[in-house]
Coordinates of C-alpha atoms and ligand atoms in Angstrom, one line a residue:
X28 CA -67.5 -84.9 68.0
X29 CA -65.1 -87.0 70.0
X30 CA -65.3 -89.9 67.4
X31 CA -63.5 -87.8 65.0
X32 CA -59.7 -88.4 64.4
X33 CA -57.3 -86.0 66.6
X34 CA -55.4 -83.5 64.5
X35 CA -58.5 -83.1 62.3
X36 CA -56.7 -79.5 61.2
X37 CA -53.1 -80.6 60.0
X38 CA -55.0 -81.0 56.8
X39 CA -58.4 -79.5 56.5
X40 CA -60.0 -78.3 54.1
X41 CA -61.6 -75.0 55.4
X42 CA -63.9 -72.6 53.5
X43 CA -64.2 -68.8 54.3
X44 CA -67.7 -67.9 54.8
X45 CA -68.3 -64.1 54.2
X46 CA -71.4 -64.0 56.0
X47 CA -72.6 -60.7 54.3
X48 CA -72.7 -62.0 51.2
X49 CA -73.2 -65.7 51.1
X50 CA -77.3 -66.4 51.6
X51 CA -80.0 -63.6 53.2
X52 CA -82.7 -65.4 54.8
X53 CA -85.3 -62.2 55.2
X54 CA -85.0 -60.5 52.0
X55 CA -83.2 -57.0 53.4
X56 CA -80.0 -58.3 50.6
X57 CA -77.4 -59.0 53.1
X58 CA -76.6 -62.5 54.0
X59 CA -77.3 -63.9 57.4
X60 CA -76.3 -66.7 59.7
X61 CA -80.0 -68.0 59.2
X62 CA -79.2 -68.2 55.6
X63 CA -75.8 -69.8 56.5
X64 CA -77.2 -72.3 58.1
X65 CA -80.1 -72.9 56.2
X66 CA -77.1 -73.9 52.8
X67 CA -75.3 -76.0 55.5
X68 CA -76.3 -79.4 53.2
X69 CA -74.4 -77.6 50.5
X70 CA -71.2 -77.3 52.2
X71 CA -71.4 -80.7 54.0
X72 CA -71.8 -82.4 50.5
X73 CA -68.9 -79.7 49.1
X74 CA -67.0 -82.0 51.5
X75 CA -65.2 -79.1 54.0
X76 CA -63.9 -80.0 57.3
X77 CA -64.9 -76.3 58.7
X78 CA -66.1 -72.8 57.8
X79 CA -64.3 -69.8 58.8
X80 CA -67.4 -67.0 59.2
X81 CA -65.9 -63.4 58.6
X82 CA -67.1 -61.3 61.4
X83 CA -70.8 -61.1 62.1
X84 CA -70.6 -58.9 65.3
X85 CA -72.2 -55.7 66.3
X86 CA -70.6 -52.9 64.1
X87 CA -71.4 -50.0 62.6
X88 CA -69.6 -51.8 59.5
X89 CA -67.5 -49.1 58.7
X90 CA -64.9 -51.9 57.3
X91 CA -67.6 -54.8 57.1
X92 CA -67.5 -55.8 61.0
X93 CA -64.1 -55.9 61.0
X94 CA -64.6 -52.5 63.5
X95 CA -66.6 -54.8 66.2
X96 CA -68.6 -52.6 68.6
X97 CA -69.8 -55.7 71.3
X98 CA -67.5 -58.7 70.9
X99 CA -70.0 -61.0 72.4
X100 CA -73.4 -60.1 70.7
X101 CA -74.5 -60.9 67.2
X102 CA -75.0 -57.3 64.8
X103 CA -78.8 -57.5 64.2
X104 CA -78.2 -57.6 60.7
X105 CA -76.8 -61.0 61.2
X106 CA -79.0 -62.5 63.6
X107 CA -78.8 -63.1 67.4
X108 CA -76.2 -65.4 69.5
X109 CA -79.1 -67.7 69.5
X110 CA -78.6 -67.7 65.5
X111 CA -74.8 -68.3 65.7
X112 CA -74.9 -71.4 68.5
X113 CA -78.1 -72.4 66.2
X114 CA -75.7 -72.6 63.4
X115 CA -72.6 -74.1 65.2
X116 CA -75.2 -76.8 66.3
X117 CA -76.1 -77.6 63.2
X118 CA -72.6 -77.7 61.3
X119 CA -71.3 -80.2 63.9
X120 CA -74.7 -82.0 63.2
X121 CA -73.8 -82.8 59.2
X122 CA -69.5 -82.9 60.5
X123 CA -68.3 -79.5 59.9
X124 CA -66.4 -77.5 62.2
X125 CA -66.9 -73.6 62.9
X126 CA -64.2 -71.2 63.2
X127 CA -64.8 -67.5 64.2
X128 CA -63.0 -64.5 63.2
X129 CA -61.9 -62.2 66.2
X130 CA -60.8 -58.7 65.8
X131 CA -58.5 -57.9 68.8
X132 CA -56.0 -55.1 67.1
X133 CA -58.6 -52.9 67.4
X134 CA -62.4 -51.8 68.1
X135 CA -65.1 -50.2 66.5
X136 CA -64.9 -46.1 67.4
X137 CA -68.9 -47.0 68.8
X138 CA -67.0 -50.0 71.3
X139 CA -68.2 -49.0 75.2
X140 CA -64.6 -48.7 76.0
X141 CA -63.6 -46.4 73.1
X142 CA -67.0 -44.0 74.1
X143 CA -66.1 -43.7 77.6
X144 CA -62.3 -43.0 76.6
X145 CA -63.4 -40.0 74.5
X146 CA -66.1 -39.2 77.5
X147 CA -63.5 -39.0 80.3
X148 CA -60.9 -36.8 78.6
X149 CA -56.5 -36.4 78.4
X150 CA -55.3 -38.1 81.6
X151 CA -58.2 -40.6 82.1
X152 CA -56.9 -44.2 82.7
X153 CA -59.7 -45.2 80.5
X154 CA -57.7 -44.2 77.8
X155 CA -54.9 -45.9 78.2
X156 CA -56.7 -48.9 76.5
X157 CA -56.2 -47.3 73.3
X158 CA -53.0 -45.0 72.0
X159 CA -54.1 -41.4 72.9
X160 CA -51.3 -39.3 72.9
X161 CA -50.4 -35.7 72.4
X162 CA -49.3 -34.4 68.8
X163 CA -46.3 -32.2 67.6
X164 CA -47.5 -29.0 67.5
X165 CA -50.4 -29.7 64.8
X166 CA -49.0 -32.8 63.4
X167 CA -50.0 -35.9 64.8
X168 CA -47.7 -38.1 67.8
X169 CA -45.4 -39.8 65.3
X170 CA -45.2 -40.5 61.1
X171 CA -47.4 -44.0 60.8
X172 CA -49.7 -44.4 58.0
X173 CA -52.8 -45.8 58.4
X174 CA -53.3 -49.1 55.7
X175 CA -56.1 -47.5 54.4
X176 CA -54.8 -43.9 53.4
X177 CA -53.6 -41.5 55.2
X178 CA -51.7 -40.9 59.0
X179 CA -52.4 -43.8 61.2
X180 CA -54.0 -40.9 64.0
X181 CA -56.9 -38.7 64.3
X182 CA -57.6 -35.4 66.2
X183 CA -60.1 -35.9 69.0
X184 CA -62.0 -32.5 69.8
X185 CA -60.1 -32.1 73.1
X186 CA -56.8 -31.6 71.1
X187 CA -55.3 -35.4 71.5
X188 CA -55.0 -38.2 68.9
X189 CA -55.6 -41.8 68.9
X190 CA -54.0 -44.9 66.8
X191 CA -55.5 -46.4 64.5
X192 CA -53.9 -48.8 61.8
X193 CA -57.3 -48.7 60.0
X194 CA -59.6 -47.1 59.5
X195 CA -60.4 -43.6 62.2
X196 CA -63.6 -46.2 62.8
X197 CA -61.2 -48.5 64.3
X198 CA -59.4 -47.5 66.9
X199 CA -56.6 -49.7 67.9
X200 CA -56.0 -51.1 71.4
X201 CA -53.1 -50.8 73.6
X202 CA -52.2 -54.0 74.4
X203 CA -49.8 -53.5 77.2
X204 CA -52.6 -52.7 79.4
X205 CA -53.8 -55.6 81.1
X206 CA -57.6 -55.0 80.8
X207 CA -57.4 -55.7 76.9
X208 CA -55.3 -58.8 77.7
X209 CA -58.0 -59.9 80.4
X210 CA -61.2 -59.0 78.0
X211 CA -59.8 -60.8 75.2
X212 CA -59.8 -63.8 77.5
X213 CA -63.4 -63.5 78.5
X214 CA -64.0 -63.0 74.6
X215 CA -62.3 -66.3 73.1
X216 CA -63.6 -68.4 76.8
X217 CA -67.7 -66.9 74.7
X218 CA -67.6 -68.3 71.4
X219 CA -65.4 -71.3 72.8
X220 CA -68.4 -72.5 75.8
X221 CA -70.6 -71.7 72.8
X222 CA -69.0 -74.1 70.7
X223 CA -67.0 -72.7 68.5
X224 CA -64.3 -74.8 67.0
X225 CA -61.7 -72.1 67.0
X226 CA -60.5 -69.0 65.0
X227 CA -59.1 -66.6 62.5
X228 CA -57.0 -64.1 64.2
X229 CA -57.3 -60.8 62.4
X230 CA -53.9 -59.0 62.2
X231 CA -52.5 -61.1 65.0
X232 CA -48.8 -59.3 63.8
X233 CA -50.3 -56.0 65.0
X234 CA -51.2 -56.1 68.5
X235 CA -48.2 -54.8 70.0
X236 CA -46.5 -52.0 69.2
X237 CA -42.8 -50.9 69.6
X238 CA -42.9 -49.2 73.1
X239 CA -42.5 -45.1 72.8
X240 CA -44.5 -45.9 69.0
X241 CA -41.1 -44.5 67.2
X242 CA -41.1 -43.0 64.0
X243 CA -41.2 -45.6 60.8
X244 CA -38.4 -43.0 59.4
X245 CA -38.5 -41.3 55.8
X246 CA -40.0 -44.1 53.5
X247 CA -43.2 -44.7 54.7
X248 CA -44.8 -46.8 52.3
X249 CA -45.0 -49.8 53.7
X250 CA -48.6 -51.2 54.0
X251 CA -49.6 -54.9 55.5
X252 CA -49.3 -56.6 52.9
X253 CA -45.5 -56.0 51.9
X254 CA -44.4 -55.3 56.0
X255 CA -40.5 -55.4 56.4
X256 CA -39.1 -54.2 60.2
X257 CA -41.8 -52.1 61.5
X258 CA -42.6 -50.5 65.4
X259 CA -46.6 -51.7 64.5
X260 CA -45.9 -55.1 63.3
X261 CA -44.6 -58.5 64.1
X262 CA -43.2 -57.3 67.4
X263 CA -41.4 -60.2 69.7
X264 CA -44.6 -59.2 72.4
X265 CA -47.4 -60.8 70.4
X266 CA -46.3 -64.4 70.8
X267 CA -46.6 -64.2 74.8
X268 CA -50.4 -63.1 73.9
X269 CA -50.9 -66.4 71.7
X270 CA -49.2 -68.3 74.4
X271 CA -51.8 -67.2 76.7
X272 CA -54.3 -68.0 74.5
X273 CA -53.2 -71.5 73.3
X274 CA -53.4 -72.6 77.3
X275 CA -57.4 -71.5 77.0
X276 CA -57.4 -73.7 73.7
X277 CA -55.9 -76.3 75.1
X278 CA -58.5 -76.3 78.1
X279 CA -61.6 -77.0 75.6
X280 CA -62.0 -80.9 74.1
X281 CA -61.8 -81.2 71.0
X282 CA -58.6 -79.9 70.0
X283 CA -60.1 -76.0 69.3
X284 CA -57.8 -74.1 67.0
X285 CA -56.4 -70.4 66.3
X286 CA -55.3 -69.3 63.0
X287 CA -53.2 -66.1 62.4
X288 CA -53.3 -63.5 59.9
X289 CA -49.9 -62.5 60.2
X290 CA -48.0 -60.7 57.6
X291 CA -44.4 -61.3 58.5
X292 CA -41.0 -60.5 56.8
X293 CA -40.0 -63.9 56.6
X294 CA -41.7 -67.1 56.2
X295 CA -39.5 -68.1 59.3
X296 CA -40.9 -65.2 61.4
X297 CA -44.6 -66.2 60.3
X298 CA -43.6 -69.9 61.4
X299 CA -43.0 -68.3 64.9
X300 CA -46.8 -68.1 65.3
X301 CA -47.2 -72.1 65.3
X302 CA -44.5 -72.8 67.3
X303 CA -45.8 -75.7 69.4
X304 CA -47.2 -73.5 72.1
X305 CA -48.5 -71.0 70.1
X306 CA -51.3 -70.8 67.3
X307 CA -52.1 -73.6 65.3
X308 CA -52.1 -72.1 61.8
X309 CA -50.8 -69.1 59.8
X310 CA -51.8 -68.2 56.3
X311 CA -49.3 -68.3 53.9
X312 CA -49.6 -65.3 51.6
X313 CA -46.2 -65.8 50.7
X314 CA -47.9 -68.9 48.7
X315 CA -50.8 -66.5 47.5
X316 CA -48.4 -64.0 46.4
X317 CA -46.7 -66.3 43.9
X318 CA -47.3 -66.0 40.5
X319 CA -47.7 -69.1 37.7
X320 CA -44.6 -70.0 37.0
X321 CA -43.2 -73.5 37.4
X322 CA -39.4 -72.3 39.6
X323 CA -41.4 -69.7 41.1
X324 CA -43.8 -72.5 42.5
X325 CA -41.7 -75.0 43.2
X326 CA -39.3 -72.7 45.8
X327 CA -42.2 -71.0 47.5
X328 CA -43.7 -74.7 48.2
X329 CA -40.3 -76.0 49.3
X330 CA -39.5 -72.6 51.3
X331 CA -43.0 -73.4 53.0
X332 CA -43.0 -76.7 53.8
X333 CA -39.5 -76.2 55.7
X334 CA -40.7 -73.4 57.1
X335 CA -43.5 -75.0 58.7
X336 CA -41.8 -78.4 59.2
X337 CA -39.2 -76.9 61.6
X338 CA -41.7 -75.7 64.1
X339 CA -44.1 -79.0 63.5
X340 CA -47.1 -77.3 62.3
X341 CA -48.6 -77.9 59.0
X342 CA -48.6 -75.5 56.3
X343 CA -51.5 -73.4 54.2
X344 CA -52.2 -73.0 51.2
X345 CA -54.8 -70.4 50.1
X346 CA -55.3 -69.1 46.5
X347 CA -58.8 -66.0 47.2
X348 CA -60.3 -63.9 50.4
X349 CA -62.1 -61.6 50.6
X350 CA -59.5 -58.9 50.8
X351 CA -57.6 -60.2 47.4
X352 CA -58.5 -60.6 43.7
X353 CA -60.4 -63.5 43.4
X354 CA -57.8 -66.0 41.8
X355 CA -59.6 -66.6 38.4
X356 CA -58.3 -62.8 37.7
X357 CA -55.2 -62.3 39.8
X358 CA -53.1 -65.2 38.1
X359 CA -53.8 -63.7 34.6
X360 CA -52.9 -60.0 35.5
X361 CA -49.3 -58.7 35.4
X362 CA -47.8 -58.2 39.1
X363 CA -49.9 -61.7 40.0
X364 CA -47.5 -61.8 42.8
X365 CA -49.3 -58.5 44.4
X366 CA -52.4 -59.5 46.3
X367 CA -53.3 -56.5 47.2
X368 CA -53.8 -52.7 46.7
X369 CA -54.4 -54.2 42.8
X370 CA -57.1 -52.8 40.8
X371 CA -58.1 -56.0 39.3
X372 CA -58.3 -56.1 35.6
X373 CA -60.9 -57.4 33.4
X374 CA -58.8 -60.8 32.0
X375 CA -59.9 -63.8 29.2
X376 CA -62.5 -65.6 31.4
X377 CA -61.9 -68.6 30.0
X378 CA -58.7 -68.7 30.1
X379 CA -58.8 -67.4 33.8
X380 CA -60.9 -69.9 34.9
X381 CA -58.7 -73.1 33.2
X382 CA -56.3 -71.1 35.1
X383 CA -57.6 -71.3 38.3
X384 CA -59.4 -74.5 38.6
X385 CA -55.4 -75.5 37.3
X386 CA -53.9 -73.5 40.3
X387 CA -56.9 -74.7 42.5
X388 CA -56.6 -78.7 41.7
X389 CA -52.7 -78.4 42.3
X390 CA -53.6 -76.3 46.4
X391 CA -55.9 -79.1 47.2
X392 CA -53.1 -81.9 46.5
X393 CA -50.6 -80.1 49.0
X394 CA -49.5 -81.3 52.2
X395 CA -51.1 -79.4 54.7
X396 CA -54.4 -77.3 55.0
X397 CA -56.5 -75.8 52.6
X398 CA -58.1 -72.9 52.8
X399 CA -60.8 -71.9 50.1
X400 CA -62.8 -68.7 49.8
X401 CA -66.7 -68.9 48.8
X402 CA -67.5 -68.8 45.3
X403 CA -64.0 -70.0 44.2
X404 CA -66.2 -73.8 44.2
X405 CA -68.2 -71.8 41.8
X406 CA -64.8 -70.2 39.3
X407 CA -66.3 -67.3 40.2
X408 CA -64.6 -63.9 38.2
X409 CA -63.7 -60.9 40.1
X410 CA -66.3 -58.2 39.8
X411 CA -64.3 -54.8 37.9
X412 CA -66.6 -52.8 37.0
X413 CA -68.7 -52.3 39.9
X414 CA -69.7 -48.5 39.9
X415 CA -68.1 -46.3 42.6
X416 CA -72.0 -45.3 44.4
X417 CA -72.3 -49.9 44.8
X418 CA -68.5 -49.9 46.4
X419 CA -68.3 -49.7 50.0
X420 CA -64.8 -50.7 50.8
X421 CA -63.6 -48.0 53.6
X422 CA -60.6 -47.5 51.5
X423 CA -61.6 -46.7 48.1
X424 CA -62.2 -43.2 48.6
X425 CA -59.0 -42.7 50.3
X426 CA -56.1 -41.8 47.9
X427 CA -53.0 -44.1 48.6
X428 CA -55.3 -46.5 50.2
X429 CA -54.1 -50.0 50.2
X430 CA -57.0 -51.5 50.1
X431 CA -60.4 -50.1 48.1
X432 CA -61.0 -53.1 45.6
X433 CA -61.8 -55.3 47.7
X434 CA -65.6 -55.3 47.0
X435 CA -64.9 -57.3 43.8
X436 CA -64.8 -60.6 45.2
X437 CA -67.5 -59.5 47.9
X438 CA -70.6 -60.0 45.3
X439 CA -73.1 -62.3 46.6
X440 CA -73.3 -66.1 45.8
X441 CA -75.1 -66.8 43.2
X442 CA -77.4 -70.0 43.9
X443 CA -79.9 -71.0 41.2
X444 CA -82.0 -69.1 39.1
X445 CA -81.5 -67.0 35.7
X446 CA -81.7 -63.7 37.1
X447 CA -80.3 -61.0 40.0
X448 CA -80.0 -61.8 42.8
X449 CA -80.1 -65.9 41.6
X450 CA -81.0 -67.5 44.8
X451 CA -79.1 -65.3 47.5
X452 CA -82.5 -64.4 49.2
X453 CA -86.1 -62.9 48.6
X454 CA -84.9 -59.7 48.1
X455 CA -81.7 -58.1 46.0
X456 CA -78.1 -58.0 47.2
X457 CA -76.3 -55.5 48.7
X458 CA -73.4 -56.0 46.0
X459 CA -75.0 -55.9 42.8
X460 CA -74.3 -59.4 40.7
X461 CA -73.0 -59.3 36.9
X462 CA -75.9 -60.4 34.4
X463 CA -73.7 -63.4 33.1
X464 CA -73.6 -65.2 36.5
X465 CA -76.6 -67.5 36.0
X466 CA -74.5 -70.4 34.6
X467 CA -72.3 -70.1 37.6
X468 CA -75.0 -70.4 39.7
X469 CA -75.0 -73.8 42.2
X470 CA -77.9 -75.3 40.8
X471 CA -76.4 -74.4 37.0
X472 CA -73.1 -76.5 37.8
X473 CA -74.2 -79.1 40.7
X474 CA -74.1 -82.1 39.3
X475 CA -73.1 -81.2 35.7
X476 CA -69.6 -83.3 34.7
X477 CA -66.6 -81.0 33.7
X478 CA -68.3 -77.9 35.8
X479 CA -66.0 -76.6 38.4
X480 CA -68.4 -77.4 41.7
X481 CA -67.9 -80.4 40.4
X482 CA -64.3 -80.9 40.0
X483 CA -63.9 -79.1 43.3
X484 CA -66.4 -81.9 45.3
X485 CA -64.3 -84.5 43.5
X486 CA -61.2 -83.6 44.5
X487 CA -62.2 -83.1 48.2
X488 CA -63.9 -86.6 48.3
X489 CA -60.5 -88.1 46.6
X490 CA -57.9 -86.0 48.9
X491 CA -59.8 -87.7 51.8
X492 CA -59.2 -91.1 49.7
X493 CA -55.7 -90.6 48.3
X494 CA -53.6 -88.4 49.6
X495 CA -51.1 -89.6 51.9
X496 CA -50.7 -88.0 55.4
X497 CA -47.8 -85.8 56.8
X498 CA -45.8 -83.3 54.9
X499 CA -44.1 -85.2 52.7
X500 CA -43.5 -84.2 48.7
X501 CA -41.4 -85.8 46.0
X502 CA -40.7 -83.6 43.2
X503 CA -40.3 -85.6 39.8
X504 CA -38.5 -84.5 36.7
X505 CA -40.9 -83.3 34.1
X506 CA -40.9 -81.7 30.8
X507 CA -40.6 -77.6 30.8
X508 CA -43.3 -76.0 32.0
X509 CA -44.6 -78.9 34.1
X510 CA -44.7 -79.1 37.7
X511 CA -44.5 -82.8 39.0
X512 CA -44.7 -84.2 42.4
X513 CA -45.7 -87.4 44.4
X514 CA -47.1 -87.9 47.6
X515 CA -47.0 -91.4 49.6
X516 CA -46.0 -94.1 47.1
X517 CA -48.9 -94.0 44.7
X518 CA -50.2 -90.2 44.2
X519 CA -48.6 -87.8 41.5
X520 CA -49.9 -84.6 40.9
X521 CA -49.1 -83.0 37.4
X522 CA -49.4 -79.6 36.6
X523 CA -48.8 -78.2 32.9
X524 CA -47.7 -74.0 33.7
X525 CA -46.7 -73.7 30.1
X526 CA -48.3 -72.0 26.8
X527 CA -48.8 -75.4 25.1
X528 CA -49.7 -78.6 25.6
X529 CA -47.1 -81.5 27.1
X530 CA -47.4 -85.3 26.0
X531 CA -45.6 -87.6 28.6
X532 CA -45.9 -90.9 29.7
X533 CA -49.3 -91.6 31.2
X534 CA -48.0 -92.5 35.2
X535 CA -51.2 -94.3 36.5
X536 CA -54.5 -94.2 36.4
X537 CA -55.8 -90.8 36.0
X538 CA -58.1 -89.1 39.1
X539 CA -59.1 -85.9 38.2
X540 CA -58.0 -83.5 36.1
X541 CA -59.1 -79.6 35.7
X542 CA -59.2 -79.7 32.1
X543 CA -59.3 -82.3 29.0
X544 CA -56.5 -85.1 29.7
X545 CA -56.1 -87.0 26.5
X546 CA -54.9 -90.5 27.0
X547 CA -53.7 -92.4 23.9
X548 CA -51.9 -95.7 24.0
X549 CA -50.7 -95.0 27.1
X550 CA -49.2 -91.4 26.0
X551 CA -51.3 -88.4 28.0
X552 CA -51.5 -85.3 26.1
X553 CA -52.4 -82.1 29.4
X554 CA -53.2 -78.9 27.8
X555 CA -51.5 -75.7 29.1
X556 CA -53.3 -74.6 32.3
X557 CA -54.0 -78.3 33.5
X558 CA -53.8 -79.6 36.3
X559 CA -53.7 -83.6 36.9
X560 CA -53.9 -86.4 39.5
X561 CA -52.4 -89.7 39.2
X562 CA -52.4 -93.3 41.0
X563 CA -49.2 -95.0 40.3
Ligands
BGC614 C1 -59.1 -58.2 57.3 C2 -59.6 -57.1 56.5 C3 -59.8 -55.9 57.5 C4 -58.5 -55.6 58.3 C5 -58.8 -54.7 59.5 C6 -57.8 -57.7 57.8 O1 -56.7 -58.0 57.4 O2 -59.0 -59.4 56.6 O3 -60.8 -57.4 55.8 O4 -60.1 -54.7 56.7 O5 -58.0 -56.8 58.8 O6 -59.5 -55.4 60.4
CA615 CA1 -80.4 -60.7 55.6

């Protein structure tokens, strides 16, 4: 891939893969890496620079491989490690890049180390690569909640208690102890002779803890998402760990990248993680935690930007994952600006779609890098009725839980066909998929004018076109309700926020737009949840 241009990630598009759920190639109706690689054609002509794959190592997926039992062997459900460098093969074969997910803030409970730890008993060095500690009589070491409900420890039968931010599946490692560092190392040096392009750092703000783990204090209602000062998260220690890490990076051709999942106070603090010798990326979920709303907008792209300027890495922009309302819901419901811990609601799906191909349109035209979540190419809806006995979230039976609707934008892809499970494989899927999803389907939209695959393959073949490079954004004065900016000296992008329509001065010649532009005598007329893009 040396041909390609350096930087490719300052402003790629890259498109989360949730392997479970996105095609099963043998029928059992959970998706594979065979079946990923088997749709690559689809994602090369979707036009993405890269894939992000959620985990697809072995776990006993008590939180959907996110509790990883052997870091460097493919869960059977998955496929093999010949599967997975079959697939990176044959993504950098059609031009897209691979980035891997890894889980280092904690194991699976079934992880050798964790076994061996429980084996050897209180005192055994081998468990100082977790937290054991003692508790306080019979209440656990100190007051931490764990994210998904309940104290952050559990009671091992020998009378101590181990950490665990998550779920009791997933124990968390003690990342002072140089074994974990040295592992880790091993683990990224894997995927990376494999071929892997980079990764997605899962809760790279939690691996070090404050020493002595002190007490949070009286309020302890903080979760991830909404983290102010805490002894789990965003301590000073983690960025000597991405340091480290950056140097293996940097030893690979082809400029391999890390991007973090860090939930910081501050945008300033999450900027911290791509300082120059640091990660490459950080998501910005203080971008997906904005609601629709022009001022709103506006100060959270600005705040971003600078943000991200001042340490010279670019910024992100993400709208869905797979641990959020998909987007076509969450900017219709009250509290849009809470990703998560929501129960999603059912919203107009029309007018959450226009909605989100709107939002969607005006993410791709940012400076920076975009990250997309599968399906969203699709306007899929969020799933809210899903029965309880379907829903297999780790947190939805825990009360206080932040988490537990997350399986609503975990359904399986629908890809052609008029009935369940439309194209995901032989068999059914392991999420069950609404009855109204056949015109959603891939083969219902590809090539169909106005559908949203479509607008979405557009826009990605025109950002490579049109959009000028750096960070650079203009914002122009525009009538209430409408965002307005320019990019270089011949791109404006035009966003109409408000209730009702807006009739302006037509700038240029229209691109794209994610709903009916009227153009009259040079007048345009944008309906309300439009989005538009201009050459001037
Ligand atoms: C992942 C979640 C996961 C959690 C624990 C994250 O933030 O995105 O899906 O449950 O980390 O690994
Ligand atoms: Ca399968």
């Amino acid at each position: 891939m040396s041909d390609l241009p350096p930087a490719w990630w300052r402003d790629a598009v890259i498109y989360q893969i949730y392997p479970r759920s996105f095609a099963d190639a043998n029928g059992d109706g959970i998706g594979d890496l065979p079946g990923i690689r088997s749709r690559l054609p689809y994602l090369r002509d979707l036009g993405v620079d890269a894939v992000w794959l959620s985990p697809f190592y072995l776990s006993p997926q008590a939180d959907a491989g996110y509790d990883v039992a052997d870091y460097r062997t493919v869960d059977p459900i998955f496929g093999t490690v010949e599967d997975a460098r079959g697939l990176v093969d044959d993504a950098h074969d059609v031009g897209v890049r691979v980035i891997v997910d890894l889980v280092p803030n904690h194991s699976s409970d079934q992880h050798v180390w964790f076994q061996q730890a429980l084996a050897e008993g209180p005192g055994s060095p081998l468990r100082e690569r977790y937290h054991f500690r003692d508790g306080r009589g019979d209440l656990p070491p100190n007051d931490w909640p764990s994210i998904f409900g309940g104290p952050a420890w559990t009671q091992v039968p020998d009378g101590q208690w181990y950490l665990h931010l998550f779920a009791p599946e997933q124990p968390d490692f003690n990342w002072d102890h140089p074994a974990v560092a040295d592992e880790f190392r091993t683990i990224l040096r894997f995927w990376l002779d494999l071929g892997v392009d980079g990764f997605r750092i899962d809760v790279a703000h939690g691996l070090v803890k404050e020493a002595g783990l002190p007490d949070i204090g009286a309020d302890t209602s903080w979760h991830l998402l909404d983290v102010g000062e805490s002894p789990c998260f965003d301590r000073p220690g983690v960025h000597e760990i991405y340091r480290g890490w950056r140097r293996i990076l940097d030893e690979y051709p082809g400029e391999r990248i890390a991007v973090a999942e860090a939930w910081a106070p501050t945008l300033a603090r999450v900027a911290d993680y791509v300082r120059p010798d640091e990660l490459h990326q950080a998501f910005n979920f203080s971008y997906m935690s904005t609601a629709w709303q022009v001022e709103a907008q506006r100060e959270v792209i600005d705040a971003s930007l600078a943000a991200m300027h001042a340490v010279g890495a670019p910024t992100t922009w993400t709208l869905s994952n797979h641990d959020v309302v998909r987007h076509t819901n969450r900017l219709m419901q009250e509290n849009q600006g809470e990703v998560a811990g929501r129960r999603p609601t059912e919203v107009d799906a029309e007018a959450g779609l226009r909605r989100a191909r709107a939002a969607s349109l005006l993410l791709l035209a940012l400076p920076g890098s975009a990250y997309l979540y599968q399906g969203e190419e699709l306007g899929l809806p969020e799933v809210v009725d899903l029965p309880a006995s379907v829903r297999q979230d780790p947190a939805f039976h825990r009360a206080a839980g932040q988490d537990g609707y997350r399986d609503g934008c975990r359904v399986p892809i629908p890809w052609s066909g008029t009935a369940a499970p439309y194209g995901f494989g032989p068999g059914s899927s392991w999420l069950p998929q609404p009855s109204s999803w056949a015109s959603l389907s891939v083969a219902a939209q590809d090539g169909v004018p106005g559908s949203t695959l479509t607008m979405y393959r557009d826009a990605l073949a025109l950002r490579r076109k049109v959009l000028a490079a750096g960070d650079a954004l203009t914002w122009q004065d525009a009538p209430g309700g409408v965002l307005a900016f320019e990019r270089g000296a011949s791109f404006r992008c035009l966003v109409n926020m408000g209730d009702g329509p807006v009739t302006l001065d037509a700038p240029g010649e229209l691109l794209i737009a994610s709903g009916p532009v009227a153009i009259e005598n040079g007048i345009a007329t944008i309906p309300p949840d439009t989005a538009s893009w201009w050459s001037l």
